[in-house]
Amino acid sequence: MQQDDEDYENMYEGLLQLFLNPIHLNKTNPEELKSIYILNPYQIQSFFEYRKAFGELISIYELQAIPGFDLQTIYKIIPFVTLEDRSESSNRPLWERITKERDAHFIFRQNRVLETRRGFTPPDTLSNGRLTSRYLGDPNNLYARFRIQHSKDFSLGFTIDKDPGEEFVWDPSTKRYGFNFLSYHFTLYNQKKWKTFTIGDFQAQFGQGLVYGAGFSVGKGAETITTVRRSSIGLRPYTGAMEFGFFRGVGATYKHKNIETTLIASLAPRDGNVQAILDTLEQDDLVITSLQLSGLHRTTTEIAYKDQVREQNLGGNIQYTHQNKKLQLGINTLFTKYSQNFQRNPQIYNQFEFSGQENYIQSLYFSYNFQNYYLFGESARSKSGGFGSVLGLMSSLGKNIDFSMLWRKFDRNFHTFYGNAFSENTRPINERGIYLGLNFRPNIRYNWSIYYDQFKFPWIKFRTYAPSQGHEWLTRFTYRPSKATLLFFQFREESKARNVSETRPYQSTYQLSQGKKWNYVINLDYKVNENWSIKSRVMGSRFDFDNKITKGFAISQDLNADYHKWRISTRFVLFQTDNYDNRQYIYERNVLWAFSIPALQGQGMRYYTLAQYRVSQKLTIWARFSRTIYSDRERIGSGLQTIEGNRQTEAIFQLRYQFNR
């Protein structure tokens, strides 16, 4: 399931970190295995019982002998685990280890929309003689990343990015230095009692994400059990291209016996709208009215927002882990200070949002494992006095059935800037809810999963000007008759309220109507042979709001080929939706370490071709061509993003060079 408000880039970056730092199966603990969101409580319990009875694993193929580990599960976890002893630091000097490390690469990517958007056309002259706004740069998106790392030893690298429409210019007065964004890090692991030391850009995750929640988390979906819980993965380098959501400074974790202590110090620039207002003495006072999270600096207005705010963070964590690894207790604290007071433009729905210059938040969390039962929770309090709490349970009720439950409560004045707890909202604020999940596997061919989530919003929200409530449930039935074939059916219902004033003129702003949306998916994956595979999918939706029913659907067909040095993926999609509420999301394959989840709306078709070619052991190149053609319009987009015509085409080229291969 995809939703438009998900932070996909951060999610993808978290998954990438798991891939680049595989878990050593002979040195891992339950907390680490839970962090990959693949193994259920019974499988984790069986793994440690097997290792206790038979000793360390000699081969990855031993996983087949562990009760509960079927081939499908093993295939899923193999990219994220290892038996190679990569965690031991060599006696060689650090510089020598860095220069001779095999896991080093450089990636360069260029992509652009081939049609001309309005922002790249000559400006018009207004009646007052002024010129209309236009983008200052070219339409190319340029991205580069260099990284060299050795798992559990060190990691260093940088990421640079220029978005479409941004100028490639050296202008210190506007804080632009060629590429508009630069991220960098240097991290050391396991230096005696220092578990982690990082400088530059980094993130943190401890507890259930009420204070620190930067790890890989996928929320609600067809995986109904493992995704309700967050794992305490600690500090990790930040290597993404998003221009917010990370610390810039120094972080360190010190381990003494069963206690780990982490300290964080950060001073990071943030894009924001800073305005001057008159105070009571009729003097100008600068205040922040909003933070700009897009990371775009294409026009003079957007450039004026760049790095106008300085954000200071001082934080820490103390975590105790019992020697049997079954009990974990922790304390989080984070103090945040902005360079100016935060004063939002007053609206009826945001009066309990954060204001002022400083915020501090503290929390207590725990995790306890008793046989096949995992209990976990966290409770936090922000400076405003607002509380946020999460309490959950994951359990294997038997070898073939798993159960999960999660209760959460976030006050309307609970303020957390780096939290990412389980919630229906995009942020943990103004919400109460309880989630129930079930997964049943009668045998290796069949799987049935279902969840039900009931939630309430005690205070008003944007586009919902009264307290409201709703629910959501999803069920998926999966049938795998052979290794080559996978078939699943999925149905989802969501009920949420919102204002009706947008659809009925002259109605009260506070009048709500409950909107109900139904989604269905039918999917077939079939591997023809070692070289060819296909995927067919039919998906649709029905939305009922204010006694008006609208619909939408999409039909897609994939054909994939894998021949020696070549990998080619293709897709063709037909779609039709009545309105924005029925937009269809379909995940697409893209170049390495990029993602694409377009929202298909209106009527038309879309297709893409992705090709990968391995030139040599060191050099790999990718090329991708995608096009959407609409049959219900002659103009795409709005504002400066407008394209005159009914088609939008994107081309991507990427190369990766791997050093020391």
XYZ file of C-alpha atoms in Angstrom:
661
model
C 0.000 0.000 0.000
C 1.247 3.483 -0.829
C 0.030 6.783 0.415
C 0.997 10.162 -0.906
C 2.083 11.496 2.449
C 4.679 8.810 3.113
C 8.314 9.896 3.363
C 9.523 7.446 0.715
C 13.042 8.803 0.335
C 13.782 8.516 4.034
C 12.205 5.062 4.088
C 14.315 3.968 1.117
C 17.458 5.379 2.722
C 16.770 3.386 5.881
C 16.371 0.196 3.872
C 19.594 0.967 2.033
C 21.462 1.297 5.330
C 20.267 -2.168 6.339
C 21.460 -3.533 3.006
C 24.896 -1.897 3.244
C 25.412 -3.007 6.850
C 24.273 -6.651 6.973
C 23.600 -8.281 10.315
C 26.114 -10.920 11.434
C 23.956 -13.912 12.331
C 26.427 -15.310 14.858
C 26.742 -12.007 16.730
C 23.260 -10.595 16.471
C 20.575 -10.135 19.103
C 16.754 -10.089 18.968
C 16.664 -6.293 18.666
C 18.738 -6.345 15.478
C 16.690 -9.112 13.875
C 13.471 -7.248 14.606
C 14.827 -4.145 12.853
C 14.589 -5.742 9.374
C 10.781 -6.234 9.742
C 10.836 -9.693 8.143
C 10.968 -12.289 10.945
C 7.982 -12.918 13.202
C 8.350 -13.582 16.953
C 8.270 -17.381 16.504
C 11.049 -17.302 13.900
C 13.252 -15.072 16.053
C 12.717 -17.308 19.076
C 13.472 -20.409 16.976
C 16.665 -18.851 15.609
C 18.181 -18.237 19.037
C 17.071 -21.610 20.356
C 18.766 -23.256 17.380
C 21.963 -21.256 17.861
C 21.961 -22.099 21.576
C 21.506 -25.818 20.902
C 23.869 -26.254 17.927
C 26.301 -23.378 18.242
C 27.238 -20.788 15.656
C 26.032 -21.130 12.082
C 28.648 -22.341 9.619
C 26.680 -21.695 6.439
C 23.770 -19.484 5.480
C 22.046 -22.652 4.237
C 21.633 -23.768 7.853
C 18.679 -21.399 8.076
C 16.621 -24.082 6.298
C 17.017 -26.326 9.353
C 15.535 -23.786 11.783
C 11.832 -24.358 12.590
C 9.660 -21.705 10.962
C 12.220 -20.676 8.331
C 10.708 -21.417 4.916
C 12.470 -20.614 1.647
C 10.420 -17.479 1.069
C 11.539 -16.038 4.419
C 15.163 -17.010 3.787
C 15.178 -15.325 0.370
C 13.827 -12.148 1.986
C 16.469 -11.889 4.716
C 19.572 -12.998 2.756
C 20.338 -9.449 1.465
C 20.387 -8.138 5.044
C 22.404 -10.815 6.872
C 25.894 -12.265 6.638
C 28.256 -14.797 8.191
C 31.389 -12.998 7.035
C 33.395 -11.687 9.950
C 33.511 -8.082 8.835
C 33.115 -6.480 12.235
C 36.636 -7.121 13.466
C 38.860 -4.073 12.992
C 42.150 -4.847 11.348
C 45.483 -4.055 12.956
C 46.249 -1.960 9.918
C 46.031 1.831 10.301
C 42.670 3.401 9.568
C 43.931 5.263 6.497
C 45.250 2.026 5.010
C 41.948 0.254 5.698
C 40.074 3.065 3.995
C 42.254 3.222 0.867
C 42.171 -0.557 0.356
C 38.508 -1.142 1.190
C 36.599 -2.994 -1.528
C 33.207 -1.558 -0.593
C 33.745 1.853 -2.207
C 31.710 3.397 -4.993
C 30.849 6.594 -6.829
C 27.401 7.167 -8.367
C 26.400 9.894 -10.781
C 22.801 10.383 -11.961
C 21.226 12.807 -14.412
C 17.520 12.981 -15.160
C 15.095 15.479 -16.628
C 11.582 15.893 -17.975
C 11.942 16.261 -21.744
C 8.909 18.514 -22.230
C 9.283 22.199 -21.406
C 7.596 23.368 -18.219
C 6.312 26.929 -17.929
C 9.047 27.752 -15.436
C 11.684 27.325 -18.167
C 9.966 29.569 -20.740
C 10.699 33.312 -21.213
C 8.864 35.455 -18.632
C 5.752 37.450 -19.433
C 5.345 41.165 -18.764
C 2.607 42.103 -16.306
C 0.419 45.215 -16.529
C 2.639 46.992 -13.980
C 5.719 46.359 -16.094
C 7.171 43.609 -13.935
C 8.222 40.236 -15.287
C 6.558 37.026 -14.154
C 8.551 34.586 -12.073
C 10.550 31.869 -13.789
C 13.069 29.219 -12.787
C 16.637 30.530 -12.804
C 18.359 27.243 -13.666
C 18.148 24.487 -16.261
C 15.741 21.491 -16.110
C 18.419 18.894 -15.285
C 18.425 17.043 -11.977
C 22.029 16.174 -11.068
C 22.936 13.825 -8.232
C 26.236 12.328 -7.101
C 27.213 10.140 -4.181
C 30.567 8.829 -3.004
C 30.822 6.338 -0.188
C 33.443 4.010 1.201
C 32.644 1.800 4.158
C 33.427 -1.406 6.003
C 30.520 -2.771 7.978
C 30.891 -2.214 11.731
C 34.268 -0.501 11.196
C 33.961 2.830 9.376
C 31.939 4.800 6.840
C 32.653 8.048 5.063
C 31.178 9.813 2.075
C 29.259 12.719 0.637
C 26.097 13.369 -1.388
C 25.518 16.370 -3.677
C 22.324 17.308 -5.483
C 20.917 19.949 -7.844
C 17.164 19.897 -8.407
C 15.489 20.838 -11.715
C 15.261 24.617 -12.056
C 18.101 25.337 -9.631
C 21.087 27.336 -10.832
C 24.511 25.756 -10.816
C 26.226 28.845 -9.490
C 28.823 29.858 -6.874
C 27.144 32.636 -4.874
C 28.080 32.841 -1.170
C 25.627 35.724 -0.637
C 22.720 33.322 -1.230
C 24.527 30.308 0.281
C 24.709 28.488 -3.053
C 27.954 26.718 -3.891
C 27.504 24.899 -7.182
C 25.256 22.062 -6.122
C 22.455 23.438 -3.955
C 22.750 20.646 -1.380
C 25.742 18.918 0.171
C 25.604 16.146 2.789
C 28.694 14.509 4.293
C 29.677 12.156 7.099
C 32.533 10.266 8.731
C 31.614 7.457 11.128
C 33.693 5.011 13.185
C 32.328 1.865 14.836
C 33.518 -0.360 17.679
C 36.580 1.583 18.763
C 37.102 -0.215 22.055
C 34.253 0.979 24.296
C 33.108 3.567 21.787
C 30.367 1.786 19.864
C 29.800 4.656 17.418
C 31.391 8.011 16.725
C 30.063 10.143 13.863
C 30.725 13.626 12.576
C 28.822 15.433 9.844
C 25.259 14.450 8.966
C 23.580 11.653 10.876
C 20.271 10.372 12.244
C 19.199 8.510 15.370
C 16.558 6.001 16.369
C 15.826 4.874 19.920
C 12.669 3.489 21.461
C 9.409 3.631 19.528
C 10.174 6.808 17.620
C 8.579 9.445 19.872
C 11.824 11.409 20.230
C 14.268 9.793 17.795
C 12.641 8.016 14.886
C 14.865 8.106 11.802
C 15.126 4.417 10.967
C 13.439 2.237 8.370
C 9.713 2.122 9.188
C 6.917 1.231 6.799
C 3.745 1.773 8.813
C 0.505 0.022 7.927
C 0.419 -2.428 5.037
C 0.169 -6.068 4.018
C 2.888 -6.953 6.553
C 0.567 -6.729 9.540
C 2.815 -7.927 12.376
C 6.435 -6.828 12.405
C 5.974 -3.259 11.157
C 4.138 -1.975 14.241
C 7.341 -1.931 16.271
C 10.379 0.345 15.992
C 13.886 -0.865 16.832
C 16.638 0.961 18.702
C 19.320 0.990 16.006
C 21.168 3.990 17.473
C 23.196 6.443 15.404
C 23.588 6.015 11.658
C 25.111 8.140 8.883
C 22.770 10.232 6.774
C 23.474 9.853 3.054
C 20.169 10.929 1.490
C 19.330 13.947 -0.654
C 16.399 15.261 1.408
C 17.344 18.596 2.950
C 15.751 18.121 6.375
C 15.273 15.457 9.031
C 18.914 14.958 10.013
C 21.426 16.250 12.541
C 24.610 18.033 11.481
C 27.348 17.932 14.077
C 28.748 15.228 16.341
C 27.247 12.083 17.843
C 28.838 9.354 19.939
C 27.771 6.180 21.748
C 29.840 4.816 24.644
C 29.267 1.293 25.931
C 30.091 0.193 29.468
C 28.973 -3.318 30.354
C 25.216 -3.416 29.736
C 24.740 0.351 29.457
C 25.111 2.456 26.331
C 25.234 6.260 26.542
C 24.713 8.438 23.475
C 25.284 12.187 23.146
C 24.229 14.367 20.203
C 25.232 17.950 19.359
C 23.971 19.547 16.161
C 23.862 22.955 14.478
C 22.103 22.748 11.116
C 20.763 25.303 8.632
C 17.093 25.065 7.690
C 15.082 26.738 4.945
C 12.397 28.989 6.360
C 10.192 32.015 5.851
C 11.552 34.685 8.215
C 9.539 37.898 8.460
C 9.864 41.145 10.384
C 7.002 42.181 12.656
C 6.518 45.160 14.942
C 6.699 44.443 18.679
C 5.085 46.492 21.457
C 7.949 49.025 21.300
C 7.374 49.425 17.544
C 10.685 47.781 16.733
C 11.185 45.180 14.039
C 11.458 41.635 15.355
C 12.320 38.669 13.111
C 10.107 35.588 13.438
C 9.841 32.258 11.620
C 6.393 31.837 10.099
C 7.080 28.474 8.435
C 9.819 25.998 7.605
C 10.258 25.070 3.929
C 10.747 21.313 3.563
C 10.797 20.996 -0.229
C 14.530 21.671 -0.538
C 13.874 23.556 -3.795
C 15.709 26.792 -4.681
C 14.519 27.537 -8.213
C 13.105 31.059 -7.991
C 14.168 34.240 -6.209
C 11.500 33.600 -3.564
C 12.698 30.054 -2.872
C 16.325 31.204 -2.785
C 15.375 33.834 -0.204
C 14.221 31.015 2.117
C 17.509 29.108 1.885
C 19.311 28.587 5.206
C 17.480 31.472 6.895
C 17.020 29.464 10.105
C 19.618 27.902 12.365
C 18.511 24.901 14.393
C 20.497 23.796 17.436
C 20.002 20.365 18.978
C 21.471 18.868 22.135
C 20.298 15.386 22.987
C 21.119 12.109 24.591
C 20.112 8.545 25.256
C 20.877 6.065 28.021
C 19.990 2.466 27.251
C 20.251 -0.619 29.445
C 20.153 -4.110 27.959
C 19.968 -7.135 30.238
C 22.671 -9.727 29.677
C 20.097 -12.242 28.412
C 19.035 -9.650 25.767
C 15.361 -10.017 26.732
C 14.925 -6.710 28.566
C 15.769 -3.250 27.287
C 15.166 0.048 29.104
C 16.004 3.525 27.894
C 15.761 7.276 28.425
C 15.682 9.844 25.598
C 16.070 13.598 25.781
C 16.337 16.273 23.094
C 16.599 20.054 23.379
C 15.946 22.112 20.221
C 16.455 25.857 19.776
C 15.777 27.986 16.685
C 17.609 31.170 15.767
C 14.317 33.123 15.854
C 10.924 32.689 17.446
C 8.535 30.393 15.606
C 5.250 32.225 15.089
C 2.833 30.594 12.642
C 0.208 32.444 10.688
C -2.771 31.835 13.010
C -5.334 29.374 11.717
C -8.132 27.631 13.578
C -6.503 24.215 13.213
C -2.912 25.073 14.227
C -3.343 26.920 17.521
C -1.825 24.025 19.498
C 1.137 23.536 17.149
C 4.632 24.467 18.320
C 5.444 28.144 18.792
C 8.335 29.920 20.437
C 12.077 29.470 20.134
C 12.802 26.367 22.226
C 11.429 22.880 22.675
C 12.575 20.008 24.829
C 11.228 16.504 24.979
C 12.013 13.509 27.193
C 10.841 9.922 27.097
C 11.094 6.534 28.779
C 10.871 3.323 26.751
C 11.109 -0.411 27.256
C 11.156 -3.673 25.336
C 10.679 -7.112 26.889
C 10.795 -10.545 25.291
C 9.106 -13.493 27.009
C 9.255 -16.605 24.843
C 7.210 -15.719 21.729
C 5.787 -12.504 23.214
C 7.374 -9.087 22.615
C 6.113 -6.206 24.743
C 7.280 -2.687 23.948
C 6.348 0.902 24.678
C 7.442 4.496 25.060
C 6.000 7.570 26.754
C 7.226 11.120 26.120
C 6.480 14.658 27.299
C 7.301 17.845 25.402
C 7.891 21.342 26.775
C 4.239 22.272 26.149
C 3.120 19.630 28.659
C 1.696 17.425 25.918
C 2.207 13.670 26.186
C 2.735 11.002 23.579
C 2.522 7.291 24.407
C 2.814 4.006 22.529
C 2.236 0.520 23.949
C 2.340 -2.627 21.852
C 2.555 -6.413 21.674
C 3.819 -8.830 19.034
C 3.263 -12.532 19.497
C 3.345 -15.862 17.707
C 0.271 -17.646 19.006
C 1.450 -20.789 17.233
C 3.778 -21.896 14.468
C 1.335 -20.682 11.837
C -0.379 -17.667 13.354
C 0.951 -14.299 14.543
C -0.768 -11.449 16.339
C 0.079 -7.795 16.949
C -1.572 -4.994 18.884
C -0.612 -1.353 19.339
C -2.262 1.438 21.322
C -1.169 5.046 20.917
C -2.178 8.441 22.301
C -0.703 11.756 21.169
C -1.965 14.998 22.708
C -2.891 17.936 20.495
C 0.038 19.905 21.963
C 2.620 17.110 21.829
C 5.622 18.436 19.878
C 8.375 16.219 18.501
C 10.573 17.311 15.583
C 12.454 14.059 14.956
C 9.779 11.568 15.946
C 8.409 8.925 13.593
C 6.114 6.836 15.758
C 3.364 4.578 14.431
C 0.390 6.816 13.618
C -2.369 7.532 11.111
C -1.247 11.142 10.776
C 2.031 12.023 9.126
C 3.242 13.166 12.579
C 2.483 11.856 16.074
C 0.137 14.628 17.232
C -3.597 14.938 18.008
C -4.423 11.243 17.718
C -5.679 8.251 19.672
C -5.938 4.792 18.222
C -5.640 1.048 18.560
C -4.311 -1.324 15.913
C -4.878 -5.085 15.677
C -3.017 -7.299 13.219
C -3.193 -11.008 12.363
C -1.212 -13.252 10.031
C -2.104 -16.889 9.316
C 0.089 -19.321 7.343
C -1.550 -22.779 7.148
C 1.324 -23.987 4.955
C 4.049 -22.637 2.658
C 1.582 -22.052 -0.188
C -1.045 -19.964 1.565
C -0.860 -16.813 3.633
C -3.642 -14.598 4.966
C -3.032 -11.282 6.694
C -5.436 -8.706 8.073
C -5.351 -5.600 10.251
C -7.918 -3.240 11.728
C -7.057 0.245 12.970
C -9.487 2.468 14.873
C -8.424 6.091 15.398
C -9.727 9.404 16.715
C -8.579 12.999 16.276
C -9.694 14.856 19.459
C -8.894 18.293 18.011
C -9.533 19.811 14.587
C -7.111 19.327 11.690
C -6.419 20.892 8.323
C -9.539 20.379 6.168
C -11.288 18.787 9.160
C -12.632 21.629 11.311
C -14.149 19.528 14.067
C -13.065 16.534 16.186
C -13.390 13.382 14.109
C -12.752 9.663 14.035
C -12.295 6.892 11.521
C -11.053 3.409 10.849
C -9.012 1.444 8.366
C -8.709 -2.229 7.612
C -6.823 -4.295 5.068
C -6.775 -7.952 4.170
C -4.496 -9.833 1.760
C -4.691 -13.463 0.644
C -1.523 -14.872 -0.937
C -1.210 -18.109 -2.891
C 2.155 -19.474 -4.004
C 1.587 -22.765 -5.903
C 5.267 -22.977 -6.910
C 8.544 -21.091 -6.630
C 7.812 -19.456 -9.972
C 4.273 -18.239 -9.247
C 2.847 -15.759 -6.757
C -0.786 -14.651 -6.706
C -2.385 -12.312 -4.187
C -5.681 -10.488 -3.640
C -5.856 -7.401 -1.434
C -8.751 -5.254 -0.227
C -8.572 -2.127 1.900
C -11.165 0.204 3.394
C -10.496 3.587 4.976
C -13.025 5.907 6.603
C -12.056 9.484 7.564
C -13.967 12.742 7.925
C -13.269 16.104 6.307
C -14.981 19.435 5.612
C -17.840 19.523 3.115
C -17.569 23.261 2.485
C -15.335 22.600 -0.520
C -18.056 20.679 -2.322
C -21.168 22.519 -1.074
C -21.149 26.305 -1.329
C -22.463 28.346 1.609
C -22.155 25.453 4.045
C -20.760 25.851 7.549
C -16.980 25.496 7.720
C -17.445 23.083 10.621
C -19.782 20.688 8.826
C -18.092 17.322 8.218
C -18.878 14.299 6.136
C -17.356 10.844 6.527
C -15.486 9.791 3.420
C -15.080 6.076 2.702
C -12.547 4.708 0.265
C -12.219 1.128 -0.932
C -9.116 -0.156 -2.725
C -8.569 -3.549 -4.308
C -5.510 -5.187 -5.919
C -5.159 -8.447 -7.865
C -1.533 -9.325 -8.628
C 0.205 -12.204 -10.423
C 3.983 -12.720 -10.541
C 5.275 -15.494 -12.779
C 8.866 -16.465 -13.519
C 8.852 -18.068 -16.973
C 12.457 -19.289 -16.742
C 15.831 -18.113 -15.511
C 15.815 -15.208 -17.971
C 12.204 -14.038 -18.208
C 9.513 -13.025 -15.720
C 6.172 -11.235 -15.929
C 3.909 -9.387 -13.534
C 0.237 -8.554 -14.090
C -1.790 -6.289 -11.817
C -5.330 -4.928 -11.694
C -6.120 -2.305 -9.073
C -9.006 0.030 -8.434
C -10.785 2.233 -5.929
C -14.194 3.590 -4.998
C -14.640 6.756 -2.939
C -17.906 7.769 -1.263
C -18.009 11.305 0.138
C -21.017 13.495 0.865
C -23.336 11.074 -0.997
C -21.227 11.239 -4.152
C -19.448 8.133 -5.440
C -16.366 8.305 -7.666
C -14.153 5.508 -8.986
C -10.766 4.743 -10.491
C -8.685 1.833 -11.777
C -5.316 0.922 -13.290
C -4.178 -2.165 -15.209
C -0.457 -2.866 -15.563
C 1.691 -5.466 -17.302
C 5.417 -6.000 -16.657
C 7.967 -7.941 -18.696
C 11.450 -8.412 -17.256
C 14.555 -9.999 -18.769
C 17.901 -10.949 -17.253
C 20.651 -11.991 -19.676
C 24.271 -12.100 -18.511
C 25.394 -8.461 -18.320
C 21.942 -7.103 -19.241
C 18.834 -6.539 -17.125
C 15.785 -5.013 -18.759
C 12.442 -4.160 -17.145
C 9.379 -2.835 -18.952
C 5.836 -1.873 -17.939
C 2.676 -0.693 -19.650
C -0.237 0.808 -17.648
C -3.766 1.910 -18.528
C -5.558 4.066 -15.945
C -8.736 6.054 -15.442
C -9.866 7.914 -12.317
C -12.777 10.268 -11.745
C -10.847 12.602 -9.454
C -7.805 13.100 -7.225
C -9.278 11.025 -4.401
C -9.087 7.925 -6.620
C -5.488 8.359 -7.801
C -3.672 5.041 -8.229
C -0.154 4.385 -6.897
C 2.048 1.703 -8.466
C 5.651 1.137 -7.432
C 8.049 1.167 -10.396
C 11.545 -0.195 -10.842
C 14.163 2.499 -11.207
C 17.908 2.927 -11.384
C 19.911 1.690 -8.410
C 19.125 3.550 -5.164
C 16.345 5.626 -6.689
C 12.602 5.085 -6.419
C 9.465 5.905 -8.365
C 5.854 5.733 -7.146
C 3.826 7.904 -9.537
C 0.269 8.974 -8.731
C -1.872 8.129 -11.759
C -4.855 10.444 -12.038
C -7.251 11.191 -14.872
C -7.341 9.056 -18.022
C -4.427 7.787 -20.045
C -1.552 5.348 -20.225
C 1.990 5.124 -18.905
C 4.967 3.016 -19.868
C 8.649 2.764 -19.025
C 11.760 0.812 -19.974
C 14.694 0.362 -17.619
C 17.997 -1.116 -18.820
C 21.054 -2.057 -16.786
C 24.368 -3.066 -18.352
C 27.489 -4.170 -16.524
C 30.355 -2.807 -18.621
C 33.041 -4.317 -16.405
C 33.550 -5.516 -12.871
C 33.944 -1.905 -11.798
C 31.526 -0.006 -14.042
C 27.729 -0.407 -14.358
C 25.369 1.894 -16.234
C 21.579 2.353 -16.163
C 19.177 4.125 -18.504
C 15.443 4.641 -17.997
C 12.780 6.119 -20.255
C 9.218 6.715 -18.993
C 6.205 8.492 -20.494
C 2.669 9.299 -19.366
C 0.116 10.167 -22.053
C -3.241 11.655 -21.000
C -6.372 11.423 -23.124
C -8.479 13.814 -21.015
C -6.385 17.001 -21.076
C -4.107 19.179 -23.153
C -2.283 20.685 -20.191
C -0.413 18.928 -17.372
C 0.296 20.450 -13.970
C -0.176 24.000 -12.737
C 1.821 27.136 -12.075
C 5.453 27.013 -13.172
C 5.239 23.214 -13.430
C 2.697 23.424 -16.256
C 3.383 21.454 -19.449
C 1.437 22.492 -22.540
C 0.387 19.199 -24.085
C -0.895 15.800 -23.029
C 2.342 13.910 -22.413
C 5.127 13.951 -19.877
C 8.418 12.150 -20.558
C 11.344 11.540 -18.230
C 14.800 10.205 -19.078
C 17.327 9.032 -16.481
C 20.966 8.049 -16.896
C 23.127 6.691 -14.080
C 26.569 5.177 -13.703
C 28.265 3.493 -10.775
C 32.006 3.023 -10.477
C 33.225 0.598 -7.807
C 36.783 1.085 -6.626
C 39.293 -1.651 -5.657
C 37.370 -4.356 -7.510
